[in-house]
Amino acid sequence: MPDGPLIVQSDKSILLEVDHPQSGDARRAIAPFAELERAPEHVHTYRLTNLGLWNARAAGHDAEQVVDTLMAYSRYPVPHALLVDVAETMGRYGRLTLASHPVHGLVLESTDAAVLAEVLKSKRSSGLVGERIDDTTVAVHPSQRGNLKQALVKLGWPAEDLAGYVDGEKHAITLSPTTTPVYPGEDAATWEPRPYQAQAVDGFWHGGSGVVVLPCGAGKTIVGAGAMAKSGTTTLILVTNTVSARQWRDELIRRTSLTEDEIGEYSGSRKEVKPVTIATYQVLTTKRKGVYTHLELLDARDWGLVVYDEVHLLPAPIFRMTAELQARRRLGLTATLVREDGREDEVFSLIGPKRYDAPWKDIEQQGYIAPADCVEVRLTLPEHERMVYATAEPEDKYRLAACAPGKNRVVERLVAQHPDDQVLIIGQYIDQLEELAGHLDAPLITGATTVRERQKLFGAFRSGEISRLVVSKVANFSIDLPEASVAIQVSGSFGSRQEEAQRLGRVMRPKQDGRTAHFYAVVARDTVDQDFAAHRQRFLAEQGYAYRIVDAEELDGVK
C-alpha cells in the first residue's frame, strides 16, 4: 500500500497531510486543477470543481494527467467513480466549439448531436442562436458570442472558442532594452523577459484569449507588454485606478518602443484616446442618468487587444461590456483567480480560460520574488473589551474586533523591530488608520488622498525619504513599491482571500540584498477577526505559505 500524502474521496474532496515528506510535491501537482477549501495546521482540504477541471483542460492538462496525479499521491485507492467523473467532466470542455463558417459566419458546432440538442432546448440559450444548419451546427449572431459562452458554462457544456479574432488596427510595438534599472541583479542593457514571462505570453497567444496568473511582484506588466508586442496592434488596457494607469504608462515607456505620445490616459482627470489607451475601471463604469457615458471608448478605435489588469477585481458592468468584445483578443492578468463574488465562471467564459499559472513558491525558488515569512500575531482582548464584543450586535462584531485598541501597541512594537526596513501598515477602517498614522508619525493614504499626493508619497517611500507608510485598501492592488519589505495588516475586508494575496504581494518584490519579506497579520483572539483571518489565509496556504502564530505578549525577537 503506497503511503502518499493525499486522501482522495468520492465527494470530490482531497485531503493533504501537510507534514508528509511528499506534501510539497503533491500540492504543486494538484494546484492546476484543485481548489483549496480549508487550511488548518495538519490537514488541508482541496475540492475538485467543474470550473477547476475545465481551466486545467484549457491550459493543456488532460484527464489522464489528472488521474495519474491523484493515483500517484493517494494513500488509498482512488474511488473509481471519481476517476470516471473527472474524465467525463474534462471531456465536456470542447464538445461544443464556436467557429467561423465560410457561408454562415459564426456558428456553434458539436461533435455530439445530442449535446447540441440539449443546449438548444434550454431556456438559457433562447434567443442567442439562429437557424439550424445541420444536426451538429447552428448559426450564431456575432453579437451573441459572449452571451452564448456564458450560457453554455452555466449549462455545464463550456464551448471552446475557435472563431478567431479581428486583426485590429496595426501599430508596431517592440520590447526594447532600457537604460533604467530593471530587476535586482540584472543588466539593464541586456534586459529581456524572464523565462516564465515569455512562456505566459506564448500560452496566451496560442490560446487566443484568456488569463495569466502570476504572483504579485512577478512582472505581470511585462506579460502585457509581451502580448502587445506579439499583437502589434492598438491596445486598450483597463486598470484599477489612476495611479496604476500611470505605473503602466511608465513601465511601457521603459520596456517597449512606445513613446509618451503613443500612450493615452482615460481616467477621471484625462480623456485621451491614443494607439495604446489606458483606462480605469471606474471611469468606464461611471453612469449618468442611468447610462454608461464612456462606453464609446470601446469603439473609439479598432482595438486589436484588450488587457484587463487585476482581472479578479473586474466590476460587474465590465463583464457586460466584455460580452460585446469577443472578436478582440483579451488578456486577463491576476495574482489569483479567486473572486469573492463567485463570478469565476464569467471570467472563464468572457475573458477566457486560464492559459498560464505559475505557483508562487516556484517563482520564489527561482529568485524572482522575495521569500516571505508570514506571522499571525494574536492579541487577547482585555476583559471589558471582551464583554463589549460579546454583547454587541452581529453586524458590529467584526469592526469591534478588527479595531481593538490593543492593536496599536502591537503595531508599534512590530515597527520597532524593523528599524532599517521600509514598512507598510495596511487596514480597512479609516479612523483606525488615522490613529495609527498619528502614533507612528507616518503619512496616511486613503481613497480621499488625491492622485498627485499619492504619487508624491509613493515616490518618497520608494526613494527612502520616508520609511513608514499607512495605507487603506487603495494600496491592495496595482501599486509598485519594490522597496517595501515589511507589511503589517491590522484589519481587512472580512475574509477576502484575494485581498490577503494582494497585501502579501506588496512586499514580495525581490530585494537587492536577497532579504526575506515579512508579513504580519494582527488578529484579535476568540473573535470573528480570528475566523476571517483563517479564511483569508486559504489562498496563500494553497501557494505553500504557512503562518506562524505568536502571542502578542511574546513579540520581542519574533523577526
Coordinates of C-alpha atoms in Angstrom, one line a residue:
M1 CA 0.0 0.0 0.0
P2 CA 1.6 3.4 -1.0
D3 CA 1.9 5.9 1.8
G4 CA 1.1 9.0 -0.2
P5 CA 0.2 12.4 1.3
L6 CA -3.3 12.6 -0.3
I7 CA -6.7 11.0 0.6
V8 CA -9.0 11.3 -2.4
Q9 CA -12.7 10.9 -1.5
S10 CA -15.8 10.2 -3.6
D11 CA -17.4 13.6 -2.7
K12 CA -14.6 15.3 -4.7
S13 CA -12.7 16.4 -1.6
I14 CA -8.9 15.8 -1.4
L15 CA -7.2 15.7 2.0
L16 CA -3.5 16.7 2.0
E17 CA -1.3 15.7 5.0
V18 CA 0.8 18.8 5.5
D19 CA 3.6 17.1 7.4
H20 CA 4.1 14.3 4.9
P21 CA 7.5 14.5 3.1
Q22 CA 5.8 14.5 -0.3
S23 CA 3.3 17.1 0.6
G24 CA 5.0 19.9 -1.3
D25 CA 5.3 17.9 -4.5
A26 CA 1.6 16.8 -4.2
R27 CA 0.4 20.3 -3.6
R28 CA 2.2 21.6 -6.7
A29 CA 0.9 18.7 -8.7
I30 CA -2.8 19.2 -7.8
A31 CA -2.7 23.0 -7.9
P32 CA -3.6 23.3 -11.6
F33 CA -7.0 21.5 -11.1
A34 CA -8.0 21.5 -7.4
E35 CA -9.0 24.4 -5.2
L36 CA -8.1 24.7 -1.5
E37 CA -11.1 25.0 0.8
R38 CA -9.6 24.8 4.3
A39 CA -6.0 25.1 5.6
P40 CA -5.7 24.3 9.3
E41 CA -2.3 23.1 10.7
H42 CA -2.1 19.5 9.7
V43 CA -4.6 18.5 7.0
H44 CA -5.6 20.8 4.1
T45 CA -8.8 20.1 2.2
Y46 CA -9.0 20.7 -1.5
R47 CA -12.0 20.3 -3.8
L48 CA -12.4 19.2 -7.4
T49 CA -14.8 21.6 -9.2
N50 CA -16.1 21.6 -12.8
L51 CA -14.5 25.0 -13.4
G52 CA -11.2 24.0 -12.0
L53 CA -11.1 20.9 -14.2
W54 CA -12.2 22.9 -17.3
N55 CA -9.5 25.5 -16.6
A56 CA -6.9 22.8 -16.4
R57 CA -8.2 21.3 -19.7
A58 CA -7.9 24.7 -21.4
A59 CA -4.4 25.1 -20.0
G60 CA -3.3 21.9 -21.7
H61 CA -3.8 19.3 -18.9
D62 CA -5.8 16.3 -19.9
A63 CA -7.8 13.9 -17.8
E64 CA -5.1 11.2 -17.9
Q65 CA -2.7 13.6 -16.3
V66 CA -5.2 14.5 -13.5
V67 CA -6.0 10.8 -12.9
D68 CA -2.3 9.9 -12.8
T69 CA -1.5 12.6 -10.3
L70 CA -4.3 11.6 -8.0
M71 CA -3.3 7.9 -8.2
A72 CA 0.4 8.7 -7.7
Y73 CA 0.0 10.6 -4.5
S74 CA -3.1 9.0 -2.9
R75 CA -2.6 6.9 0.2
Y76 CA -5.6 4.7 -0.6
P77 CA -7.1 3.6 -3.9
V78 CA -8.9 6.5 -5.6
P79 CA -12.6 5.9 -5.9
H80 CA -13.3 4.6 -9.4
A81 CA -16.5 6.7 -9.7
L82 CA -14.5 9.9 -9.1
L83 CA -11.9 9.0 -11.8
V84 CA -14.7 8.4 -14.2
D85 CA -16.3 11.7 -13.2
V86 CA -13.0 13.6 -13.7
A87 CA -12.6 12.2 -17.2
E88 CA -16.2 12.9 -18.1
T89 CA -16.2 16.5 -16.7
M90 CA -13.0 17.4 -18.5
G91 CA -14.4 15.7 -21.7
R92 CA -17.2 18.2 -21.6
Y93 CA -14.8 21.1 -22.5
G94 CA -14.6 21.3 -26.3
R95 CA -17.5 19.1 -27.2
L96 CA -19.0 22.4 -28.3
T97 CA -17.0 24.8 -30.3
L98 CA -17.6 28.3 -31.7
A99 CA -16.1 28.5 -35.2
S100 CA -16.1 30.6 -38.4
H101 CA -18.1 29.2 -41.3
P102 CA -17.5 30.3 -44.9
V103 CA -21.2 30.8 -45.6
H104 CA -22.9 31.3 -42.3
G105 CA -20.3 33.3 -40.4
L106 CA -20.2 32.5 -36.7
V107 CA -21.5 29.0 -35.8
L108 CA -21.8 26.7 -32.9
E109 CA -20.6 23.2 -33.7
S110 CA -20.7 19.9 -31.7
T111 CA -19.1 16.5 -32.1
D112 CA -22.3 15.2 -30.4
A113 CA -25.7 15.9 -31.9
A114 CA -27.4 15.1 -28.6
V115 CA -25.3 17.7 -26.7
L116 CA -26.3 20.4 -29.2
A117 CA -29.9 19.4 -29.0
E118 CA -29.8 19.6 -25.2
V119 CA -28.3 23.1 -25.0
L120 CA -30.6 24.4 -27.8
K121 CA -33.7 23.2 -25.8
S122 CA -32.6 25.1 -22.7
K123 CA -34.2 28.5 -21.9
R124 CA -30.6 29.8 -21.2
S125 CA -29.8 29.6 -24.9
S126 CA -33.1 31.0 -26.1
G127 CA -32.6 34.0 -28.4
L128 CA -28.8 33.5 -28.5
V129 CA -28.7 31.2 -31.6
G130 CA -30.0 31.5 -35.1
E131 CA -31.0 28.9 -37.7
R132 CA -30.1 25.3 -37.5
I133 CA -27.7 24.4 -40.3
D134 CA -27.5 20.6 -39.8
D135 CA -27.6 18.1 -36.9
T136 CA -24.3 19.3 -35.4
T137 CA -24.2 23.0 -36.4
V138 CA -26.3 26.1 -35.6
A139 CA -25.7 29.7 -36.7
V140 CA -24.9 32.4 -34.0
H141 CA -25.1 36.1 -34.4
P142 CA -21.6 37.6 -33.7
S143 CA -23.1 40.0 -31.1
Q144 CA -24.2 37.0 -29.0
R145 CA -20.8 35.3 -28.9
G146 CA -20.1 36.3 -25.3
N147 CA -23.6 35.8 -24.0
L148 CA -23.8 32.3 -25.5
K149 CA -20.5 31.3 -23.9
Q150 CA -21.8 32.5 -20.5
A151 CA -25.0 30.4 -21.0
L152 CA -23.1 27.3 -22.1
V153 CA -20.9 27.4 -19.0
K154 CA -23.9 27.6 -16.8
L155 CA -25.4 24.6 -18.6
G156 CA -22.2 22.6 -18.0
W157 CA -21.1 22.5 -21.6
P158 CA -18.3 25.1 -21.9
A159 CA -17.6 26.0 -25.6
E160 CA -14.1 26.2 -26.9
D161 CA -13.9 29.4 -28.8
L162 CA -12.1 28.8 -32.1
A163 CA -13.8 31.5 -34.1
G164 CA -10.8 33.7 -34.3
Y165 CA -10.4 37.5 -33.9
V166 CA -10.4 40.6 -35.9
D167 CA -6.9 41.8 -36.7
G168 CA -7.5 45.3 -35.3
E169 CA -5.6 48.5 -36.3
K170 CA -1.9 47.8 -36.8
H171 CA 0.5 49.6 -34.5
A172 CA 4.1 48.4 -34.2
I173 CA 5.2 47.7 -30.6
T174 CA 8.5 46.0 -29.7
L175 CA 10.2 45.1 -26.5
S176 CA 13.4 47.0 -26.1
P177 CA 16.4 47.3 -23.7
T178 CA 16.2 50.0 -21.2
T179 CA 18.8 52.3 -19.6
T180 CA 17.0 52.4 -16.3
P181 CA 17.2 49.7 -13.5
V182 CA 15.1 46.7 -14.3
Y183 CA 15.3 43.8 -11.8
P184 CA 17.8 43.4 -8.9
G185 CA 21.0 41.8 -10.3
E186 CA 20.0 42.1 -13.9
D187 CA 21.8 44.2 -16.5
A188 CA 19.6 46.9 -18.0
A189 CA 21.4 46.8 -21.4
T190 CA 20.7 43.1 -21.9
W191 CA 17.2 43.0 -20.3
E192 CA 14.7 40.5 -21.7
P193 CA 11.6 38.9 -20.3
R194 CA 12.1 36.2 -17.8
P195 CA 11.5 32.6 -19.0
Y196 CA 8.1 32.3 -17.2
Q197 CA 7.0 35.6 -18.6
A198 CA 7.8 34.5 -22.1
Q199 CA 6.0 31.2 -21.5
A200 CA 3.0 33.1 -20.2
V201 CA 2.9 35.3 -23.4
D202 CA 3.2 32.2 -25.6
G203 CA 0.5 30.4 -23.7
F204 CA -1.9 33.3 -24.0
W205 CA -1.1 33.9 -27.7
H206 CA -1.5 30.2 -28.6
G207 CA -4.9 30.2 -26.9
G208 CA -6.0 33.5 -28.4
S209 CA -7.6 34.9 -25.3
G210 CA -7.5 34.1 -21.6
V211 CA -6.0 34.7 -18.2
V212 CA -2.4 34.6 -17.0
V213 CA -2.0 34.0 -13.3
L214 CA 1.3 35.2 -11.7
P215 CA 2.3 36.2 -8.2
C216 CA 2.4 39.8 -7.2
G217 CA 5.8 41.2 -8.0
A218 CA 6.5 38.7 -10.7
G219 CA 6.1 41.2 -13.5
K220 CA 2.6 40.8 -15.0
T221 CA 3.1 44.2 -16.8
I222 CA 5.9 42.6 -18.8
V223 CA 3.5 39.8 -19.8
G224 CA 1.1 42.5 -21.0
A225 CA 3.9 44.3 -22.9
G226 CA 4.9 41.0 -24.5
A227 CA 1.4 40.3 -25.6
M228 CA 1.2 43.8 -27.1
A229 CA 4.4 43.2 -29.0
K230 CA 3.1 39.9 -30.3
S231 CA -0.2 41.5 -31.4
G232 CA 1.4 44.6 -33.0
T233 CA -1.9 46.4 -32.8
T234 CA -3.7 49.2 -31.0
T235 CA -4.4 48.2 -27.4
L236 CA -6.9 49.1 -24.7
I237 CA -5.6 48.5 -21.2
L238 CA -8.1 48.5 -18.3
V239 CA -6.7 49.1 -14.8
T240 CA -8.0 49.6 -11.3
N241 CA -7.1 53.2 -10.7
T242 CA -5.2 56.3 -12.0
V243 CA -2.1 55.5 -10.0
S244 CA -2.0 52.1 -11.7
A245 CA -2.6 53.7 -15.1
R246 CA 0.5 55.9 -14.7
Q247 CA 2.6 53.0 -13.5
W248 CA 1.6 51.0 -16.6
R249 CA 2.5 54.0 -18.8
D250 CA 5.9 54.4 -17.2
E251 CA 6.6 50.7 -17.4
L252 CA 5.6 50.6 -21.1
I253 CA 7.8 53.5 -21.9
R254 CA 10.8 51.8 -20.1
R255 CA 10.2 48.3 -21.6
T256 CA 8.9 48.9 -25.1
S257 CA 9.4 51.1 -28.2
L258 CA 6.3 53.1 -27.2
T259 CA 6.7 56.8 -26.5
E260 CA 4.6 59.1 -24.3
D261 CA 2.9 60.5 -27.4
E262 CA 1.6 57.0 -28.3
I263 CA 0.0 56.3 -24.8
G264 CA -3.2 57.9 -23.7
E265 CA -4.8 58.0 -20.3
Y266 CA -8.6 57.7 -20.0
S267 CA -9.4 58.5 -16.4
G268 CA -11.4 60.9 -14.2
S269 CA -8.9 63.7 -14.9
R270 CA -7.9 62.9 -18.6
K271 CA -9.8 61.7 -21.6
E272 CA -7.0 60.8 -24.1
V273 CA -7.5 58.2 -26.9
K274 CA -4.3 57.1 -28.5
P275 CA -2.9 53.9 -30.1
V276 CA -2.3 52.5 -26.6
T277 CA -5.0 53.8 -24.2
I278 CA -5.0 53.0 -20.5
A279 CA -8.5 53.4 -18.9
T280 CA -9.7 52.9 -15.4
Y281 CA -12.5 50.6 -14.5
Q282 CA -14.1 53.4 -12.5
V283 CA -14.4 55.8 -15.5
L284 CA -15.8 53.1 -17.7
T285 CA -18.4 52.1 -15.1
T286 CA -19.5 55.7 -14.4
K287 CA -23.2 56.2 -15.0
R288 CA -25.0 59.5 -15.8
K289 CA -28.8 59.3 -15.8
G290 CA -28.6 55.5 -16.0
V291 CA -26.3 55.5 -19.0
Y292 CA -22.7 54.4 -19.1
T293 CA -21.4 57.6 -20.7
H294 CA -17.9 56.4 -21.6
L295 CA -18.7 53.2 -23.5
E296 CA -17.8 54.8 -26.7
L297 CA -14.2 54.2 -25.7
L298 CA -14.7 50.6 -26.5
D299 CA -15.4 51.5 -30.2
A300 CA -13.1 54.6 -30.3
R301 CA -10.5 52.6 -32.2
D302 CA -10.3 49.3 -33.9
W303 CA -8.6 47.7 -30.9
G304 CA -6.6 44.5 -31.7
L305 CA -6.0 43.7 -28.0
V306 CA -7.8 44.4 -24.7
V307 CA -5.8 43.9 -21.5
Y308 CA -7.6 43.5 -18.1
D309 CA -5.3 44.2 -15.2
E310 CA -6.3 42.6 -11.9
V311 CA -9.0 40.6 -13.6
H312 CA -10.2 39.2 -10.3
L313 CA -11.5 42.7 -9.4
L314 CA -13.5 43.3 -12.6
P315 CA -16.7 45.2 -11.8
A316 CA -19.9 43.6 -12.9
P317 CA -20.6 46.2 -15.7
I318 CA -17.2 45.3 -17.3
F319 CA -18.4 41.8 -17.8
R320 CA -21.4 43.0 -19.7
M321 CA -19.2 45.3 -21.8
T322 CA -16.8 42.4 -22.4
A323 CA -19.6 40.2 -23.8
E324 CA -19.6 42.7 -26.8
L325 CA -15.8 42.4 -27.3
Q326 CA -15.4 38.7 -28.1
A327 CA -13.9 39.4 -31.5
R328 CA -11.0 41.2 -29.9
R329 CA -8.1 39.3 -28.3
R330 CA -8.5 39.6 -24.5
L331 CA -5.7 39.1 -21.9
G332 CA -6.6 39.0 -18.2
L333 CA -3.8 39.4 -15.6
T334 CA -4.1 38.5 -12.0
A335 CA -2.3 37.0 -9.0
T336 CA -5.4 34.9 -8.1
L337 CA -8.5 33.8 -10.0
V338 CA -10.4 33.8 -6.7
R339 CA -13.4 36.1 -6.8
E340 CA -15.2 36.7 -3.5
D341 CA -18.5 37.2 -5.5
G342 CA -18.2 33.7 -7.1
R343 CA -18.1 35.0 -10.7
E344 CA -15.1 33.0 -11.7
D345 CA -17.2 31.4 -14.4
E346 CA -17.8 34.8 -16.1
V347 CA -14.0 35.4 -16.2
F348 CA -13.7 31.9 -17.8
S349 CA -16.4 32.5 -20.4
L350 CA -15.9 36.2 -21.2
I351 CA -12.2 36.9 -20.7
G352 CA -11.1 33.3 -21.4
P353 CA -9.8 30.3 -19.6
K354 CA -6.6 30.1 -17.6
R355 CA -3.7 30.0 -20.1
Y356 CA -0.7 30.1 -17.7
D357 CA -0.3 29.7 -14.0
A358 CA 3.0 29.8 -12.1
P359 CA 2.9 28.7 -8.4
W360 CA 4.3 31.4 -6.1
K361 CA 6.8 29.1 -4.5
D362 CA 8.2 28.1 -7.9
I363 CA 8.8 31.7 -8.8
E364 CA 10.3 32.3 -5.3
Q365 CA 12.7 29.4 -5.7
Q366 CA 13.9 30.9 -9.0
G367 CA 14.8 34.1 -7.1
Y368 CA 12.3 36.3 -8.9
I369 CA 10.1 37.1 -5.9
A370 CA 11.3 37.5 -2.3
P371 CA 10.8 34.7 0.2
A372 CA 8.2 35.6 2.7
D373 CA 7.7 34.9 6.4
C374 CA 4.1 35.1 7.4
V375 CA 3.2 35.6 11.0
E376 CA -0.3 35.9 12.7
V377 CA 0.0 37.9 15.9
R378 CA -2.9 37.0 18.2
L379 CA -4.0 39.6 20.7
T380 CA -6.1 38.8 23.7
L381 CA -8.8 41.5 24.4
P382 CA -9.0 42.9 27.9
E383 CA -11.9 41.7 29.9
H384 CA -14.0 44.9 29.4
E385 CA -13.5 44.8 25.6
R386 CA -14.4 41.1 25.5
M387 CA -17.7 41.9 27.3
V388 CA -18.5 44.8 24.8
Y389 CA -17.7 42.4 22.0
A390 CA -19.7 39.5 23.4
T391 CA -22.9 41.7 23.8
A392 CA -22.6 43.6 20.5
E393 CA -24.9 43.1 17.6
P394 CA -23.6 40.6 15.0
E395 CA -23.1 43.3 12.4
D396 CA -20.8 45.3 14.8
K397 CA -18.6 42.4 16.0
Y398 CA -16.0 42.5 13.2
R399 CA -15.3 46.2 13.4
L400 CA -15.0 46.0 17.2
A401 CA -12.5 43.1 17.0
A402 CA -10.6 44.5 13.9
C403 CA -10.2 47.9 15.6
A404 CA -9.3 46.7 19.0
P405 CA -7.2 49.5 20.7
G406 CA -4.5 47.0 21.7
K407 CA -3.6 46.5 18.1
N408 CA -1.9 49.9 18.1
R409 CA 0.6 48.8 20.7
V410 CA 1.3 45.6 18.8
V411 CA 1.9 47.6 15.6
E412 CA 4.3 50.0 17.4
R413 CA 6.3 47.0 18.7
L414 CA 6.5 45.4 15.3
V415 CA 7.6 48.6 13.7
A416 CA 10.3 49.0 16.3
Q417 CA 11.6 45.5 15.5
H418 CA 12.3 46.7 11.9
P419 CA 14.1 50.0 12.3
D420 CA 16.0 49.6 9.0
D421 CA 13.1 48.3 6.8
Q422 CA 10.5 50.0 4.7
V423 CA 7.2 49.2 6.4
L424 CA 3.6 49.4 5.2
I425 CA 0.8 49.4 7.7
I426 CA -2.4 48.3 5.9
G427 CA -6.0 48.3 7.1
Q428 CA -9.7 48.7 6.3
Y429 CA -11.0 51.3 8.7
I430 CA -10.0 54.9 8.2
D431 CA -10.4 56.0 11.9
Q432 CA -8.1 53.1 13.0
L433 CA -5.6 54.1 10.3
E434 CA -5.7 57.8 11.2
E435 CA -4.9 56.9 14.9
L436 CA -2.1 54.6 13.8
A437 CA -0.6 57.2 11.5
G438 CA -0.6 59.6 14.4
H439 CA 1.1 57.2 16.8
L440 CA 3.8 56.3 14.2
D441 CA 4.2 59.8 12.9
A442 CA 3.7 58.3 9.4
P443 CA 1.8 59.6 6.3
L444 CA -1.6 58.1 5.5
I445 CA -3.0 57.3 2.1
T446 CA -6.8 56.6 1.7
G447 CA -9.3 56.8 -1.0
A448 CA -9.7 60.5 -0.3
T449 CA -6.0 61.2 -1.0
T450 CA -5.5 62.9 -4.3
V451 CA -3.7 61.1 -7.1
R452 CA -1.0 63.8 -7.0
E453 CA -0.4 63.3 -3.3
R454 CA -0.5 59.5 -3.6
Q455 CA 2.2 59.6 -6.2
K456 CA 4.3 62.0 -4.2
L457 CA 4.1 59.8 -1.1
F458 CA 4.7 56.6 -3.0
G459 CA 7.7 58.3 -4.6
A460 CA 9.1 59.4 -1.2
F461 CA 8.6 55.8 0.1
R462 CA 10.5 54.4 -3.0
S463 CA 13.4 56.8 -2.5
G464 CA 13.7 56.1 1.2
E465 CA 12.8 59.6 2.2
I466 CA 10.0 58.1 4.3
S467 CA 10.3 54.6 5.7
R468 CA 6.7 54.1 7.2
L469 CA 3.5 54.4 5.3
V470 CA -0.1 53.8 6.5
V471 CA -2.4 52.8 3.7
S472 CA -6.0 51.8 3.3
K473 CA -7.3 49.2 0.8
V474 CA -6.5 51.6 -2.1
A475 CA -3.0 50.0 -1.9
N476 CA -4.3 46.4 -2.1
F477 CA -3.5 46.2 -5.8
S478 CA -1.5 47.6 -8.7
I479 CA 0.9 49.6 -6.5
D480 CA 4.6 49.0 -7.2
L481 CA 6.6 49.5 -4.1
P482 CA 9.6 47.2 -4.5
E483 CA 11.4 48.7 -1.5
A484 CA 8.7 47.6 0.9
S485 CA 10.0 44.6 2.9
V486 CA 7.5 44.6 5.9
A487 CA 3.7 44.7 5.8
I488 CA 1.6 44.8 8.9
Q489 CA -2.1 44.1 8.4
V490 CA -4.4 45.4 11.1
S491 CA -7.8 44.9 9.5
G492 CA -9.2 43.6 6.2
S493 CA -12.3 43.1 4.1
F494 CA -13.7 40.4 6.3
G495 CA -12.5 37.0 4.9
S496 CA -11.2 38.1 1.5
R497 CA -8.6 35.6 0.1
Q498 CA -7.8 37.9 -2.9
E499 CA -7.0 40.8 -0.6
E500 CA -4.7 38.7 1.6
A501 CA -2.7 37.7 -1.6
Q502 CA -2.6 41.3 -2.8
R503 CA -1.3 42.6 0.5
L504 CA 1.4 40.0 0.8
G505 CA 2.3 40.9 -2.7
R506 CA 3.1 44.4 -1.7
V507 CA 6.4 43.1 -0.1
M508 CA 7.4 40.4 -2.5
R509 CA 9.3 42.3 -5.0
P510 CA 12.9 40.8 -4.9
K511 CA 15.3 42.8 -2.6
Q512 CA 18.8 43.9 -3.7
D513 CA 20.3 42.0 -0.8
G514 CA 18.1 39.0 -1.0
R515 CA 16.3 39.7 2.3
T516 CA 13.2 37.8 3.4
A517 CA 9.9 39.8 3.3
H518 CA 7.8 39.9 6.5
F519 CA 4.0 39.9 6.5
Y520 CA 2.3 40.3 9.9
A521 CA -1.5 39.9 10.4
V522 CA -2.6 41.3 13.8
V523 CA -5.7 39.4 14.9
A524 CA -8.0 39.6 18.0
R525 CA -8.2 36.2 19.6
D526 CA -11.5 34.4 20.1
T527 CA -13.4 36.7 17.8
V528 CA -14.7 36.7 14.2
D529 CA -11.5 38.6 13.4
Q530 CA -9.7 35.3 14.0
D531 CA -12.2 33.3 11.9
F532 CA -11.9 35.7 9.0
A533 CA -8.1 35.6 9.2
A534 CA -8.2 31.8 8.8
H535 CA -10.4 32.2 5.7
R536 CA -8.2 35.0 4.2
Q537 CA -5.2 32.8 4.5
R538 CA -6.6 29.9 2.4
F539 CA -5.2 31.1 -0.9
L540 CA -1.7 31.7 0.4
A541 CA -1.8 28.3 2.1
E542 CA -2.6 26.8 -1.4
Q543 CA 0.5 28.5 -2.7
G544 CA 2.6 26.9 0.1
Y545 CA 2.8 29.8 2.6
A546 CA 2.4 28.8 6.3
Y547 CA 1.5 31.3 9.0
R548 CA 3.4 31.1 12.3
I549 CA 1.1 32.0 15.2
V550 CA 2.6 34.0 18.0
D551 CA 1.1 35.6 21.1
A552 CA 1.2 39.4 21.2
E553 CA 2.7 39.2 24.6
E554 CA 5.7 37.3 23.2
L555 CA 6.6 39.6 20.3
D556 CA 10.1 40.5 21.3
G557 CA 12.5 38.9 18.9
V558 CA 9.8 37.5 16.6
K559 CA 11.5 38.8 13.5

